[in-house]
DNA sequence: ATGAAAGCGCTAACAC
DNA sequence: GTGTTAGCGCTTTCAT
């Protein structure tokens, strides 16, 4: 258990000063090639690695981003994390990942952790119950950029990156109308969430404009299990749906389970279309047509926005990740 | 953009020395209640947060664990990450997550990053192509515990936490034999992986011992798509399987897609059993019976092992996460 | 081309 | 009960 090498040790072994060693390791032009070589050779031999704590302390900078999300285990946030990690590594940053478990108290604690770690910036997706975002706004005032992603505050004075909820829902509605669906079982998530509201509004609006005679059976399903139940119930009614719209992967999964149970085939017995991150639609045969709501793309966009903020731009932006329709076999 | 509060600023504002402020903030018994209150009040007002870089530099300790995994976006690793993050937060540690994308070069770079960040310890799941684990062993020699998880080296001189592959595969085999299955399509992943070998060996061994007359059709499927293809092919043969065994979630998903395509019902047309982290079996109706291989439990076990190592235990352990059979509707 | 010295924010041994 | 001091590893200005 030998202690890690330091500039001091290198300099002592080489009979050089600390600053010379430091400069040699940075390939500073002032240092002679001969000295550089000596320094590098010993550094490699002793496997010198600069101490990031000392660097950060000295330079008052940090190469770490905080990422605060409700929960890690989710198809969507996985994609976001993977995407952010990729970008961060490319730019020599690291990611401090903190899950709030949808608990505002843990969220506050996580913000504190970010402060203590003097992170360069924060990506945050709010827990469902968070009402007060002043802790975040304070960070922004202190010069730490905060990029809200996906579950963003209503507040307009902050940087937000979202799925283009309205656009995506509209694309789905278009596809349904184009396919002349007349009786659509339309399953939406918790209506307290802003993303649900946005999707619902845009979806219904499109129908009233372009297919006022279509019957939309709008149902709230707060979980996968509820989606299964509600779908089963819907097919007990005399007036069977000719299509199903699922607002999210979670709902799609519940619905598909019901269809399997009812031994209904898609698209022959009923059409299906979902909004999805792109994984679960491929689990079924035929595969489910979906409007892509990509966590991966969201991560990329959020990262680029972070970079702009780090460069000093203080103006606020609200960006959306474009959606696109992926027609597969179910509609 | 005001700079963060420091002990120095607090001490200057209060007319106290830095050390007094530091002690007051730690509720040191030497400090009078009156002084403590003054200090705390100002600290709260200025939202003082200790600078972890300074602390780590000074104390030569770190409250960060490195987590190096092949990829984040996976049902299984999600669970591992979520579980580790939970434990880490409870113990006031954070997680530096680095994905190697199954690339040994990135893996090396990630180890370097961990060194630079002077992490307290590392959890590592190896990329498939990693042959040389000396970079990891060097860290161990330098006193940084490394806990290998899931994809572990064959080397016996290191701490490893695994799914009980042999046990889990045996449990599945038992269930199949108990249900008198005679012709089992048995799908295994890439046979270069140690986990595949272990599962395969234990599985076939059980059959030779307890049901030597059963026909096992052992097939290698290196991806979900291959699992679909191989399943489709298997059902083209005259001698149809009466059961399917899937070694992993990835394979299960591929297989189920084939069954849907073939319009086969489970368990009526064919039984299905899988080894799984527990999510995908619930996507189908009836739900798929599975042997649990829990990433969540693995994370918990790995964390507790890390804690033991941090306390100075240098002895090596190879621990397994117990599996259990979860009978659902497909067998 | 190289070195000396100050200082980032904090802790802790040692004073008084 | 409070203050002084040295030092963790590094960068950087200012010498020489």
Short mmCIF file of N, CA, C and O in Angstrom, two decimals, chain B residues 4-78:
data_model
loop_
_atom_site.label_atom_id
_atom_site.label_comp_id
_atom_site.label_asym_id
_atom_site.label_seq_id
_atom_site.Cartn_x
_atom_site.Cartn_y
_atom_site.Cartn_z
N UNK B 4 -18.48 30.96 -3.23
CA UNK B 4 -18.99 30.18 -2.10
C UNK B 4 -18.35 30.64 -0.79
O UNK B 4 -17.21 31.10 -0.77
N UNK B 5 -19.10 30.53 0.28
CA UNK B 5 -18.59 30.90 1.60
C UNK B 5 -17.47 29.94 2.01
O UNK B 5 -17.49 28.77 1.63
N UNK B 6 -16.52 30.45 2.76
CA UNK B 6 -15.44 29.60 3.28
C UNK B 6 -15.27 29.87 4.77
O UNK B 6 -15.80 30.84 5.30
N UNK B 7 -14.53 29.02 5.41
CA UNK B 7 -14.27 29.21 6.83
C UNK B 7 -13.60 30.56 7.06
O UNK B 7 -13.89 31.27 8.03
N UNK B 8 -12.71 30.91 6.17
CA UNK B 8 -11.98 32.17 6.30
C UNK B 8 -12.94 33.35 6.35
O UNK B 8 -12.87 34.20 7.24
N UNK B 9 -13.88 33.35 5.38
CA UNK B 9 -14.84 34.46 5.34
C UNK B 9 -15.66 34.52 6.61
O UNK B 9 -15.87 35.58 7.19
N UNK B 10 -16.12 33.35 7.03
CA UNK B 10 -16.92 33.30 8.25
C UNK B 10 -16.10 33.87 9.41
O UNK B 10 -16.59 34.70 10.19
N UNK B 11 -14.86 33.41 9.52
CA UNK B 11 -14.04 33.82 10.66
C UNK B 11 -13.79 35.33 10.63
O UNK B 11 -13.84 35.99 11.66
N UNK B 12 -13.56 35.86 9.44
CA UNK B 12 -13.33 37.30 9.35
C UNK B 12 -14.57 38.08 9.75
O UNK B 12 -14.49 39.04 10.51
N UNK B 13 -15.71 37.65 9.23
CA UNK B 13 -16.95 38.37 9.56
C UNK B 13 -17.23 38.33 11.06
O UNK B 13 -17.80 39.26 11.63
N UNK B 14 -16.85 37.22 11.69
CA UNK B 14 -17.21 37.05 13.10
C UNK B 14 -16.10 37.50 14.04
O UNK B 14 -16.30 37.54 15.27
N UNK B 15 -14.96 37.81 13.49
CA UNK B 15 -13.84 38.18 14.35
C UNK B 15 -13.32 37.01 15.17
O UNK B 15 -12.90 37.16 16.30
N UNK B 16 -13.42 35.82 14.56
CA UNK B 16 -12.92 34.62 15.25
C UNK B 16 -11.81 34.02 14.38
O UNK B 16 -11.63 34.42 13.24
N UNK B 17 -11.10 33.05 14.93
CA UNK B 17 -10.10 32.39 14.10
C UNK B 17 -10.76 31.29 13.28
O UNK B 17 -11.85 30.81 13.61
N UNK B 18 -10.08 30.91 12.23
CA UNK B 18 -10.60 29.86 11.35
C UNK B 18 -10.86 28.57 12.13
O UNK B 18 -11.89 27.93 11.96
N UNK B 19 -9.92 28.24 13.00
CA UNK B 19 -10.08 26.96 13.71
C UNK B 19 -11.28 26.97 14.64
O UNK B 19 -11.98 25.96 14.78
N UNK B 20 -11.53 28.09 15.26
CA UNK B 20 -12.71 28.17 16.12
C UNK B 20 -13.98 27.95 15.30
O UNK B 20 -14.87 27.19 15.70
N UNK B 21 -14.03 28.59 14.17
CA UNK B 21 -15.20 28.42 13.31
C UNK B 21 -15.33 26.96 12.89
O UNK B 21 -16.41 26.37 12.96
N UNK B 22 -14.21 26.39 12.48
CA UNK B 22 -14.23 24.99 12.07
C UNK B 22 -14.75 24.10 13.18
O UNK B 22 -15.63 23.25 12.97
N UNK B 23 -14.25 24.32 14.38
CA UNK B 23 -14.69 23.49 15.50
C UNK B 23 -16.15 23.73 15.85
O UNK B 23 -16.89 22.80 16.14
N UNK B 24 -16.55 24.97 15.80
CA UNK B 24 -17.95 25.29 16.12
C UNK B 24 -18.88 24.53 15.18
O UNK B 24 -19.89 23.96 15.59
N UNK B 25 -18.49 24.52 13.91
CA UNK B 25 -19.32 23.86 12.89
C UNK B 25 -19.37 22.35 13.11
O UNK B 25 -20.27 21.67 12.62
N UNK B 26 -18.39 21.84 13.81
CA UNK B 26 -18.36 20.40 14.08
C UNK B 26 -18.92 20.11 15.47
O UNK B 26 -18.81 18.98 15.95
N UNK B 27 -19.45 21.11 16.11
CA UNK B 27 -19.98 20.96 17.47
C UNK B 27 -18.94 20.41 18.44
O UNK B 27 -19.24 19.60 19.31
N UNK B 28 -17.77 20.88 18.28
CA UNK B 28 -16.68 20.49 19.18
C UNK B 28 -17.02 20.96 20.60
O UNK B 28 -17.43 22.09 20.80
N UNK B 29 -16.83 20.09 21.62
CA UNK B 29 -17.23 20.42 23.00
C UNK B 29 -16.47 21.62 23.58
O UNK B 29 -16.99 22.30 24.46
N UNK B 30 -15.29 21.87 23.06
CA UNK B 30 -14.50 23.00 23.59
C UNK B 30 -15.17 24.36 23.37
O UNK B 30 -14.92 25.30 24.11
N UNK B 31 -15.95 24.44 22.31
CA UNK B 31 -16.48 25.75 21.93
C UNK B 31 -17.75 26.09 22.72
O UNK B 31 -18.62 25.24 22.91
N UNK B 32 -17.83 27.32 23.17
CA UNK B 32 -18.99 27.73 23.98
C UNK B 32 -20.25 27.77 23.12
O UNK B 32 -20.20 28.00 21.91
N UNK B 33 -21.37 27.54 23.78
CA UNK B 33 -22.64 27.52 23.06
C UNK B 33 -22.90 28.84 22.35
O UNK B 33 -23.41 28.87 21.23
N UNK B 34 -22.55 29.91 23.03
CA UNK B 34 -22.78 31.23 22.44
C UNK B 34 -22.05 31.37 21.11
O UNK B 34 -22.63 31.76 20.09
N UNK B 35 -20.78 31.00 21.12
CA UNK B 35 -19.98 31.10 19.89
C UNK B 35 -20.55 30.18 18.82
O UNK B 35 -20.70 30.57 17.66
N UNK B 36 -20.88 28.95 19.22
CA UNK B 36 -21.45 28.02 18.25
C UNK B 36 -22.66 28.63 17.55
O UNK B 36 -22.78 28.56 16.33
N UNK B 37 -23.51 29.23 18.35
CA UNK B 37 -24.72 29.81 17.76
C UNK B 37 -24.37 30.91 16.77
O UNK B 37 -24.91 30.94 15.65
N UNK B 38 -23.48 31.79 17.16
CA UNK B 38 -23.08 32.87 16.25
C UNK B 38 -22.57 32.29 14.94
O UNK B 38 -22.95 32.74 13.85
N UNK B 39 -21.72 31.29 15.07
CA UNK B 39 -21.12 30.70 13.88
C UNK B 39 -22.18 30.04 13.00
O UNK B 39 -22.27 30.27 11.80
N UNK B 40 -22.99 29.22 13.63
CA UNK B 40 -24.02 28.51 12.87
C UNK B 40 -24.97 29.48 12.16
O UNK B 40 -25.37 29.25 11.02
N UNK B 41 -25.34 30.51 12.87
CA UNK B 41 -26.27 31.47 12.27
C UNK B 41 -25.70 32.08 10.99
O UNK B 41 -26.36 32.11 9.96
N UNK B 42 -24.45 32.48 11.09
CA UNK B 42 -23.85 33.09 9.90
C UNK B 42 -23.66 32.05 8.79
O UNK B 42 -23.90 32.33 7.62
N UNK B 43 -23.24 30.86 9.21
CA UNK B 43 -23.03 29.80 8.22
C UNK B 43 -24.32 29.52 7.46
O UNK B 43 -24.33 29.38 6.23
N UNK B 44 -25.41 29.46 8.20
CA UNK B 44 -26.69 29.21 7.54
C UNK B 44 -27.05 30.36 6.61
O UNK B 44 -27.52 30.15 5.49
N UNK B 45 -26.83 31.55 7.11
CA UNK B 45 -27.19 32.72 6.31
C UNK B 45 -26.41 32.74 5.00
O UNK B 45 -26.98 32.99 3.93
N UNK B 46 -25.14 32.45 5.09
CA UNK B 46 -24.31 32.48 3.88
C UNK B 46 -24.32 31.15 3.14
O UNK B 46 -23.64 30.98 2.15
N UNK B 47 -25.10 30.22 3.67
CA UNK B 47 -25.20 28.89 3.05
C UNK B 47 -23.83 28.26 2.85
O UNK B 47 -23.49 27.79 1.76
N UNK B 48 -23.10 28.28 3.92
CA UNK B 48 -21.78 27.66 3.88
C UNK B 48 -21.89 26.16 3.65
O UNK B 48 -22.70 25.49 4.27
N UNK B 49 -21.11 25.65 2.73
CA UNK B 49 -20.97 24.20 2.56
C UNK B 49 -19.49 23.89 2.50
O UNK B 49 -18.75 24.53 1.74
N UNK B 50 -19.04 22.94 3.29
CA UNK B 50 -17.61 22.63 3.28
C UNK B 50 -17.16 22.20 1.89
O UNK B 50 -17.90 21.56 1.16
N UNK B 51 -15.97 22.55 1.53
CA UNK B 51 -15.41 22.22 0.23
C UNK B 51 -14.79 20.82 0.30
O UNK B 51 -13.76 20.61 0.95
N UNK B 52 -15.44 19.87 -0.37
CA UNK B 52 -14.96 18.49 -0.28
C UNK B 52 -13.55 18.33 -0.85
O UNK B 52 -12.82 17.44 -0.43
N UNK B 53 -13.18 19.18 -1.80
CA UNK B 53 -11.84 19.07 -2.36
C UNK B 53 -10.80 19.37 -1.28
O UNK B 53 -9.80 18.66 -1.15
N UNK B 54 -11.05 20.42 -0.55
CA UNK B 54 -10.11 20.79 0.51
C UNK B 54 -10.05 19.70 1.57
O UNK B 54 -8.98 19.33 2.04
N UNK B 55 -11.22 19.19 1.94
CA UNK B 55 -11.25 18.14 2.97
C UNK B 55 -10.49 16.91 2.50
O UNK B 55 -9.67 16.34 3.22
N UNK B 56 -10.79 16.50 1.28
CA UNK B 56 -10.15 15.29 0.78
C UNK B 56 -8.65 15.49 0.67
O UNK B 56 -7.86 14.59 0.98
N UNK B 57 -8.26 16.64 0.23
CA UNK B 57 -6.83 16.92 0.08
C UNK B 57 -6.16 16.87 1.46
O UNK B 57 -5.14 16.21 1.64
N UNK B 58 -6.79 17.52 2.39
CA UNK B 58 -6.20 17.61 3.72
C UNK B 58 -6.18 16.24 4.42
O UNK B 58 -5.19 15.83 5.00
N UNK B 59 -7.28 15.55 4.36
CA UNK B 59 -7.38 14.31 5.13
C UNK B 59 -6.91 13.11 4.33
O UNK B 59 -6.86 12.00 4.86
N UNK B 60 -6.63 13.33 3.06
CA UNK B 60 -6.22 12.24 2.20
C UNK B 60 -7.24 11.09 2.19
O UNK B 60 -6.89 9.92 2.28
N UNK B 61 -8.48 11.46 2.18
CA UNK B 61 -9.55 10.47 2.08
C UNK B 61 -10.52 10.94 1.01
O UNK B 61 -10.46 12.09 0.58
N UNK B 62 -11.40 10.09 0.62
CA UNK B 62 -12.36 10.45 -0.39
C UNK B 62 -13.66 9.73 -0.11
O UNK B 62 -13.65 8.59 0.38
N UNK B 63 -14.74 10.39 -0.38
CA UNK B 63 -16.04 9.77 -0.14
C UNK B 63 -16.71 9.42 -1.46
O UNK B 63 -17.91 9.59 -1.63
N UNK B 64 -15.92 8.96 -2.38
CA UNK B 64 -16.44 8.63 -3.70
C UNK B 64 -16.01 7.23 -4.09
O UNK B 64 -14.85 6.86 -3.89
N UNK B 65 -16.92 6.47 -4.61
CA UNK B 65 -16.58 5.17 -5.17
C UNK B 65 -16.64 5.24 -6.68
O UNK B 65 -17.54 5.89 -7.23
N UNK B 66 -15.72 4.59 -7.33
CA UNK B 66 -15.80 4.47 -8.77
C UNK B 66 -16.64 3.25 -9.13
O UNK B 66 -16.61 2.24 -8.42
N UNK B 67 -17.43 3.37 -10.17
CA UNK B 67 -18.20 2.23 -10.65
C UNK B 67 -17.96 2.10 -12.14
O UNK B 67 -18.35 2.98 -12.91
N UNK B 68 -17.27 1.05 -12.53
CA UNK B 68 -16.90 0.86 -13.94
C UNK B 68 -17.68 -0.32 -14.49
O UNK B 68 -17.53 -1.44 -14.02
N UNK B 69 -18.54 -0.05 -15.45
CA UNK B 69 -19.36 -1.13 -16.01
C UNK B 69 -19.37 -1.06 -17.52
O UNK B 69 -19.12 -0.01 -18.10
N UNK B 70 -19.67 -2.19 -18.15
CA UNK B 70 -19.67 -2.19 -19.62
C UNK B 70 -20.69 -1.21 -20.19
O UNK B 70 -20.37 -0.41 -21.06
N UNK B 71 -21.93 -1.28 -19.70
CA UNK B 71 -22.89 -0.30 -20.18
C UNK B 71 -23.99 -0.04 -19.17
O UNK B 71 -24.42 -0.94 -18.46
N UNK B 72 -24.44 1.18 -19.16
CA UNK B 72 -25.45 1.60 -18.20
C UNK B 72 -26.83 1.10 -18.59
O UNK B 72 -27.58 0.61 -17.76
N UNK B 73 -27.14 1.23 -19.86
CA UNK B 73 -28.50 0.89 -20.30
C UNK B 73 -28.71 -0.60 -20.36
O UNK B 73 -28.55 -1.22 -21.39
N UNK B 74 -29.06 -1.15 -19.26
CA UNK B 74 -29.37 -2.56 -19.22
C UNK B 74 -30.13 -2.80 -17.94
O UNK B 74 -29.77 -2.30 -16.89
N UNK B 75 -31.20 -3.51 -18.09
CA UNK B 75 -32.05 -3.89 -16.99
C UNK B 75 -31.24 -4.28 -15.76
O UNK B 75 -31.47 -3.81 -14.65
N UNK B 76 -30.23 -5.10 -15.98
CA UNK B 76 -29.46 -5.65 -14.88
C UNK B 76 -28.57 -4.59 -14.22
O UNK B 76 -28.60 -4.40 -13.01
N UNK B 77 -27.79 -3.87 -15.01
CA UNK B 77 -26.87 -2.90 -14.43
C UNK B 77 -27.59 -1.71 -13.81
O UNK B 77 -27.12 -1.13 -12.83
N UNK B 78 -28.71 -1.36 -14.39
CA UNK B 78 -29.58 -0.38 -13.74
C UNK B 78 -29.81 -0.71 -12.31
O UNK B 78 -29.73 0.13 -11.43
#
